[in-house]
Amino acid sequence: MRLNFNELINTSNNKLIIYSRNKRNLEINLNLYLDNNFLRCLYYTLGDGSFIKGVYLSNINYRLHADFIKNFDTFFDIHKSEWDFSLTFNENFTEKQKQEAINFWKEKLKIKEIKRIYSTKFNTNKVGGFKTIYDNKELSKLLLNLLDSLKDKIYTNKLTKEQLCVILDGILNAEGSANIDKEKKGLHKITISFNKHDLKEKELFSKVLEKLDLLKYSRVGQDRMFIFSKWINHYKFMRIFVENEVIPFSLHPKRLERLLKGFLNHQRTTSVYKYIKILSIKKKQNLKEMNNFLKHDKSSLEEAFLRKFNDFGFFIVEGKGIRGKPYTFTINDEGMLFLKTIKKCKLWLKTIKEENESITI
């Protein structure tokens, strides 16, 4: 399913002129189809920006700003030179620290000037607080109409699972985190923050999770975030992205690496994978046959397959475990999807590790 401007803003015109008092008028081609990149852009901006009196993005991740500028150039013909850039430092920054931050943003975004520079008594990142801004009320109206139309499509099941995953990825890049259990090195929890004073934001995030069949695997914590804890909930979260070939935290490689490492290194992941992988070798196996591969005690295999992992739904159990009718185990579609999820996560991790070697923040 593809989305175009005509459909989303309910018009048959091919072009739309967005007028401006202080900037040039924008001529929008309404025949363009909105791709996944722009869909993701809208929702990380919804999380870490604003669509009121123009549009802006506020985030310390320069990749989001670069992607933001690129998308608005593609779909609204707003050139990099037409944006305003704002940088805020903690008031205790030295001149050297300020200049290092200025140089960082100018280099990463390949911009010539940062016109708006402020100081604050609040703590900031070492590269300051950065905003990319375009002041235009008419553009705001168009973007808010797009978001209203997309919200309606979310609520009425008119978006594909892939598009919903892309939207969730956008939300994750702005509001998501993945925390590691420092002692066990496995994934502890995945969180998605929302503004507790904005019921519409909470409702939207909740609806996206619901449409992806993920809401039931989360809980609300501190009245400000959705929390995915427990291993099976982590798996369900990872599975939906793998199924739809969408990478979570796609513009936040450090968080993505933490998510993937935490999930793959989790004791339950490694344990389940070791056992379920055996079932992919042969369609149907009994405990004795599996023991020939794993070299485990029969009782430990029986404990794993009949009690520990049976509730995950990765295999079918037949037989009664008595002489003449031994238990047999057959991997099912969910089990094959689990193996695919592990394989894909390992591939994503290998790729992201190489990219992260050169990251400074």
Coordinates of C-alpha atoms in Angstrom, one line a residue:
M1 CA 0.0 0.0 0.0
R2 CA 1.4 3.4 -0.9
L3 CA 0.2 6.8 0.4
N4 CA 0.0 10.0 -1.6
F5 CA -0.7 13.6 -0.7
N6 CA -3.9 13.8 -2.7
E7 CA -5.4 11.0 -0.6
L8 CA -4.2 12.2 2.7
I9 CA -5.3 15.8 2.4
N10 CA -8.4 15.0 0.4
T11 CA -7.8 17.0 -2.7
S12 CA -7.7 16.4 -6.5
N13 CA -5.2 19.1 -7.2
N14 CA -1.8 18.2 -8.5
K15 CA 0.0 21.1 -6.8
L16 CA -0.4 23.1 -3.6
I17 CA 1.1 26.5 -2.9
I18 CA 2.2 27.2 0.6
Y19 CA 2.5 30.9 1.0
S20 CA 4.9 32.7 3.4
R21 CA 5.4 36.2 4.5
N22 CA 9.1 35.9 5.4
K23 CA 10.2 33.0 3.1
R24 CA 9.6 32.0 -0.5
N25 CA 6.4 30.3 -1.3
L26 CA 6.6 26.5 -1.4
E27 CA 5.1 24.6 -4.4
I28 CA 4.2 21.1 -3.3
N29 CA 3.8 18.3 -5.8
L30 CA 0.8 16.4 -4.6
N31 CA 1.4 13.5 -7.0
L32 CA 4.3 12.3 -4.8
Y33 CA 3.9 9.1 -2.9
L34 CA 4.9 9.2 0.7
D35 CA 7.6 6.6 1.4
N36 CA 8.6 4.9 4.6
N37 CA 11.4 7.4 5.2
F38 CA 8.9 10.3 5.3
L39 CA 6.4 8.3 7.4
R40 CA 9.2 7.6 10.0
C41 CA 10.2 11.2 9.9
L42 CA 6.7 12.5 10.7
Y43 CA 6.6 10.3 13.9
Y44 CA 10.0 11.0 15.3
T45 CA 9.2 14.7 14.8
L46 CA 5.9 14.2 16.6
G47 CA 7.9 12.8 19.5
D48 CA 10.8 15.2 19.6
G49 CA 9.6 18.3 17.7
S50 CA 6.5 20.3 16.9
F51 CA 4.1 21.1 14.1
I52 CA 2.8 24.3 15.5
K53 CA 3.6 27.7 13.9
G54 CA 5.9 25.8 11.5
V55 CA 8.0 22.7 12.1
Y56 CA 11.0 21.9 14.2
L57 CA 13.0 19.0 15.5
S58 CA 14.9 19.0 18.8
N59 CA 17.3 16.1 19.4
I60 CA 21.0 15.5 20.1
N61 CA 21.1 12.7 17.5
Y62 CA 22.5 14.4 14.4
R63 CA 21.2 11.5 12.2
L64 CA 17.7 12.5 12.9
H65 CA 18.4 16.1 11.9
A66 CA 20.1 15.0 8.7
D67 CA 17.2 12.7 7.8
F68 CA 14.7 15.4 8.7
I69 CA 16.3 17.9 6.4
K70 CA 16.6 15.4 3.6
N71 CA 12.9 14.4 3.8
F72 CA 11.7 18.0 3.8
D73 CA 13.9 18.7 0.8
T74 CA 12.4 15.7 -1.1
F75 CA 8.7 16.3 -0.3
F76 CA 8.5 20.1 0.3
D77 CA 11.5 21.4 -1.7
I78 CA 12.9 23.1 1.5
H79 CA 16.6 23.4 0.9
K80 CA 19.2 23.0 3.7
S81 CA 20.1 26.7 3.5
E82 CA 16.5 27.7 4.3
W83 CA 16.4 26.1 7.7
D84 CA 17.1 28.0 10.9
F85 CA 19.4 26.3 13.4
S86 CA 19.4 26.8 17.1
L87 CA 22.0 25.6 19.7
T88 CA 21.7 25.9 23.5
F89 CA 24.5 25.4 25.9
N90 CA 24.7 25.1 29.7
E91 CA 25.7 28.5 31.1
N92 CA 28.9 27.0 32.5
F93 CA 30.2 25.8 29.2
T94 CA 33.7 27.2 28.4
E95 CA 34.4 29.0 25.1
K96 CA 36.3 25.9 24.0
Q97 CA 33.3 23.6 24.8
K98 CA 31.0 26.0 22.9
Q99 CA 33.1 26.1 19.9
E100 CA 33.5 22.3 19.9
A101 CA 29.8 21.9 19.9
I102 CA 29.3 24.4 17.2
N103 CA 31.9 22.7 15.0
F104 CA 30.3 19.3 15.7
W105 CA 26.9 20.3 14.3
K106 CA 28.3 22.3 11.4
E107 CA 30.5 19.3 10.4
K108 CA 27.9 16.6 10.9
L109 CA 25.1 18.4 9.1
K110 CA 27.3 20.2 6.6
I111 CA 25.9 23.6 7.4
K112 CA 27.6 27.0 7.3
E113 CA 26.1 28.8 10.2
I114 CA 24.1 28.4 13.4
K115 CA 22.3 31.8 13.9
R116 CA 20.5 31.2 17.2
I117 CA 22.8 30.4 20.1
Y118 CA 21.5 30.5 23.7
S119 CA 22.6 29.6 27.2
T120 CA 20.6 27.9 29.9
K121 CA 21.0 27.1 33.6
F122 CA 19.8 23.5 32.9
N123 CA 22.2 20.7 32.0
T124 CA 22.8 20.0 28.4
N125 CA 24.6 17.3 26.4
K126 CA 28.3 18.0 25.6
V127 CA 27.2 19.0 22.1
G128 CA 24.4 21.2 23.4
G129 CA 20.7 21.1 22.6
F130 CA 20.1 21.5 18.9
K131 CA 17.0 22.5 16.9
T132 CA 16.3 22.5 13.2
I133 CA 13.5 25.0 12.5
Y134 CA 11.3 26.2 9.6
D135 CA 8.8 28.9 10.5
N136 CA 5.6 28.7 8.4
K137 CA 2.1 28.4 9.7
E138 CA 0.7 27.2 6.4
L139 CA 3.1 24.3 6.4
S140 CA 2.0 23.5 10.0
K141 CA -1.6 23.2 8.8
L142 CA -0.6 20.8 6.0
L143 CA 1.5 18.6 8.3
L144 CA -1.2 18.5 11.0
N145 CA -3.7 17.5 8.3
L146 CA -1.4 14.7 7.2
L147 CA -1.1 13.5 10.8
D148 CA -4.8 13.6 11.3
S149 CA -5.4 11.6 8.1
L150 CA -2.7 9.0 9.1
K151 CA -4.2 8.7 12.6
D152 CA -7.6 7.9 11.0
K153 CA -5.9 5.2 8.9
I154 CA -4.2 3.8 11.9
Y155 CA -7.5 3.6 13.8
T156 CA -9.5 2.1 10.9
N157 CA -6.9 -0.6 10.0
K158 CA -6.0 1.0 6.6
L159 CA -2.2 0.8 7.1
T160 CA -0.1 -2.2 6.5
K161 CA 1.9 -3.9 9.3
E162 CA 5.0 -2.7 7.6
Q163 CA 3.8 0.9 7.7
L164 CA 2.8 0.6 11.4
C165 CA 6.3 -0.8 12.1
V166 CA 7.8 2.2 10.4
I167 CA 5.7 4.5 12.5
L168 CA 6.7 2.7 15.6
D169 CA 10.4 3.0 14.5
G170 CA 9.9 6.7 14.2
I171 CA 8.4 6.9 17.7
L172 CA 11.3 4.7 19.1
N173 CA 14.0 7.0 17.6
A174 CA 12.5 9.9 19.5
E175 CA 11.0 8.2 22.6
G176 CA 12.4 4.7 22.9
S177 CA 15.2 3.1 25.0
A178 CA 16.6 -0.4 25.6
N179 CA 18.1 -1.1 29.0
I180 CA 20.6 -3.9 29.7
D181 CA 20.7 -5.9 32.9
K182 CA 24.3 -5.0 34.0
E183 CA 24.8 -8.3 36.0
K184 CA 23.4 -10.8 33.5
K185 CA 24.2 -8.8 30.3
G186 CA 20.8 -9.5 28.8
L187 CA 18.0 -7.1 27.8
H188 CA 16.2 -5.8 30.9
K189 CA 13.4 -3.8 29.4
I190 CA 12.3 -1.8 26.3
T191 CA 10.5 1.5 27.0
I192 CA 8.6 4.0 25.0
S193 CA 8.0 7.3 26.8
F194 CA 5.0 9.6 26.3
N195 CA 4.0 13.0 27.6
K196 CA 1.7 12.2 30.6
H197 CA 0.1 15.5 30.2
D198 CA -0.9 14.8 26.5
L199 CA -3.6 12.1 26.5
K200 CA -3.7 12.2 22.7
E201 CA 0.0 11.2 22.4
K202 CA -0.5 8.3 24.9
E203 CA -3.6 7.2 23.0
L204 CA -1.8 7.3 19.6
F205 CA 1.2 5.3 20.8
S206 CA -1.1 2.8 22.5
K207 CA -3.2 2.4 19.3
V208 CA 0.0 1.8 17.2
L209 CA 1.1 -0.9 19.6
E210 CA -2.4 -2.4 19.7
K211 CA -2.6 -2.6 15.9
L212 CA 0.7 -4.4 15.8
D213 CA -0.6 -6.8 18.5
L214 CA 2.1 -5.6 20.9
L215 CA 0.1 -3.6 23.5
K216 CA -0.8 -6.7 25.5
Y217 CA 2.9 -7.5 25.9
S218 CA 3.6 -4.1 27.5
R219 CA 2.5 -2.3 30.7
V220 CA 2.4 1.4 31.6
G221 CA 5.0 2.5 34.2
Q222 CA 5.1 5.7 36.2
D223 CA 2.2 7.0 34.1
R224 CA 4.7 8.1 31.4
M225 CA 6.0 5.1 29.5
F226 CA 5.1 1.7 27.9
I227 CA 7.4 -1.0 29.3
F228 CA 8.2 -4.3 27.7
S229 CA 9.8 -6.5 30.4
K230 CA 10.2 -10.3 30.6
W231 CA 11.8 -12.3 27.8
I232 CA 8.7 -13.4 25.9
N233 CA 7.6 -9.8 25.6
H234 CA 11.1 -8.8 24.2
Y235 CA 10.8 -11.6 21.7
K236 CA 7.3 -10.6 20.6
F237 CA 8.6 -7.0 20.1
M238 CA 11.6 -8.1 18.0
R239 CA 9.5 -10.6 16.0
I240 CA 7.1 -8.0 14.6
F241 CA 10.0 -6.0 13.2
V242 CA 11.7 -9.0 11.7
E243 CA 8.4 -10.2 10.1
N244 CA 8.0 -6.9 8.4
E245 CA 11.7 -6.3 7.5
V246 CA 11.8 -3.0 9.4
I247 CA 14.8 -2.2 11.7
P248 CA 13.9 -0.7 15.1
F249 CA 15.9 2.3 16.2
S250 CA 17.0 2.6 12.6
L251 CA 18.5 6.1 13.1
H252 CA 19.9 5.4 16.5
P253 CA 22.7 2.8 16.0
K254 CA 23.9 2.8 19.6
R255 CA 20.4 2.1 21.0
L256 CA 19.9 -0.5 18.2
E257 CA 23.2 -2.3 19.1
R258 CA 22.2 -2.3 22.8
L259 CA 18.8 -3.7 21.9
L260 CA 20.2 -6.5 19.7
K261 CA 23.0 -7.4 22.1
G262 CA 20.7 -7.5 25.0
F263 CA 18.2 -9.7 23.3
L264 CA 20.8 -12.1 21.8
N265 CA 22.8 -12.3 25.0
H266 CA 19.8 -12.9 27.2
Q267 CA 20.2 -16.3 28.9
R268 CA 16.7 -17.3 27.8
T269 CA 17.4 -16.5 24.2
T270 CA 20.6 -18.5 24.0
S271 CA 18.9 -21.4 25.9
V272 CA 15.7 -21.5 23.7
Y273 CA 17.7 -21.1 20.5
K274 CA 20.0 -24.0 21.4
Y275 CA 17.0 -26.4 21.8
I276 CA 14.7 -25.1 19.1
K277 CA 17.5 -25.1 16.5
I278 CA 17.7 -28.9 16.9
L279 CA 14.1 -29.3 15.9
S280 CA 14.8 -27.6 12.5
I281 CA 17.1 -30.5 11.6
K282 CA 14.4 -33.1 11.3
K283 CA 10.6 -32.6 11.1
K284 CA 9.7 -34.8 14.0
Q285 CA 12.0 -36.0 16.8
N286 CA 11.7 -37.7 20.2
L287 CA 13.9 -37.0 23.2
K288 CA 16.4 -39.8 22.4
E289 CA 16.9 -38.4 18.9
M290 CA 17.4 -34.9 20.1
N291 CA 19.9 -36.1 22.8
N292 CA 22.0 -37.5 20.0
F293 CA 22.6 -33.9 18.9
L294 CA 22.7 -32.1 22.2
K295 CA 24.4 -34.8 24.4
H296 CA 22.2 -33.7 27.3
D297 CA 20.7 -35.8 30.0
K298 CA 17.2 -37.0 29.0
S299 CA 15.7 -35.4 32.1
S300 CA 17.1 -32.0 31.2
L301 CA 15.6 -32.2 27.7
E302 CA 12.3 -33.3 29.1
E303 CA 12.3 -30.4 31.6
A304 CA 13.1 -27.9 28.8
F305 CA 10.6 -29.1 26.3
L306 CA 7.7 -30.1 28.5
R307 CA 7.9 -27.4 31.2
K308 CA 10.2 -24.5 30.5
F309 CA 9.6 -23.8 26.8
N310 CA 6.2 -25.4 26.0
D311 CA 4.2 -22.2 26.7
F312 CA 6.1 -20.2 24.1
G313 CA 4.3 -22.1 21.3
F314 CA 7.4 -22.9 19.2
F315 CA 6.7 -26.6 18.8
I316 CA 4.0 -29.3 18.9
V317 CA 4.1 -32.1 21.5
E318 CA 2.7 -35.5 20.8
G319 CA 2.7 -38.8 22.7
K320 CA 2.3 -39.6 26.3
G321 CA 5.9 -40.2 27.3
I322 CA 5.3 -43.9 28.1
R323 CA 6.8 -47.0 26.6
G324 CA 5.6 -47.4 23.0
K325 CA 4.4 -43.9 22.9
P326 CA 7.3 -41.6 23.6
Y327 CA 7.0 -37.8 23.4
T328 CA 7.7 -36.4 20.0
F329 CA 8.3 -32.8 19.1
T330 CA 7.7 -30.9 15.8
I331 CA 8.8 -27.4 15.2
N332 CA 5.9 -25.2 14.0
D333 CA 5.6 -21.9 12.1
E334 CA 6.2 -19.9 15.3
G335 CA 9.3 -21.9 16.0
M336 CA 10.6 -21.2 12.5
L337 CA 9.9 -17.5 12.9
F338 CA 11.8 -17.6 16.2
L339 CA 14.8 -19.0 14.4
K340 CA 14.4 -16.4 11.6
T341 CA 14.3 -13.6 14.3
I342 CA 17.5 -14.8 15.8
K343 CA 19.2 -15.0 12.4
K344 CA 18.0 -11.6 11.4
C345 CA 19.0 -10.0 14.7
K346 CA 22.5 -11.4 14.4
L347 CA 22.8 -10.0 10.9
W348 CA 21.6 -6.5 12.0
L349 CA 24.0 -6.6 14.9
K350 CA 27.0 -7.4 12.7
T351 CA 26.1 -4.5 10.4
I352 CA 25.5 -2.0 13.2
K353 CA 28.7 -2.9 15.1
E354 CA 30.8 -1.8 12.1
E355 CA 28.9 1.5 11.9
N356 CA 29.2 2.2 15.7
E357 CA 33.0 2.0 15.7
S358 CA 33.1 5.5 14.3
I359 CA 30.4 7.0 16.5
T360 CA 31.4 9.7 18.9
I361 CA 28.1 10.4 20.7

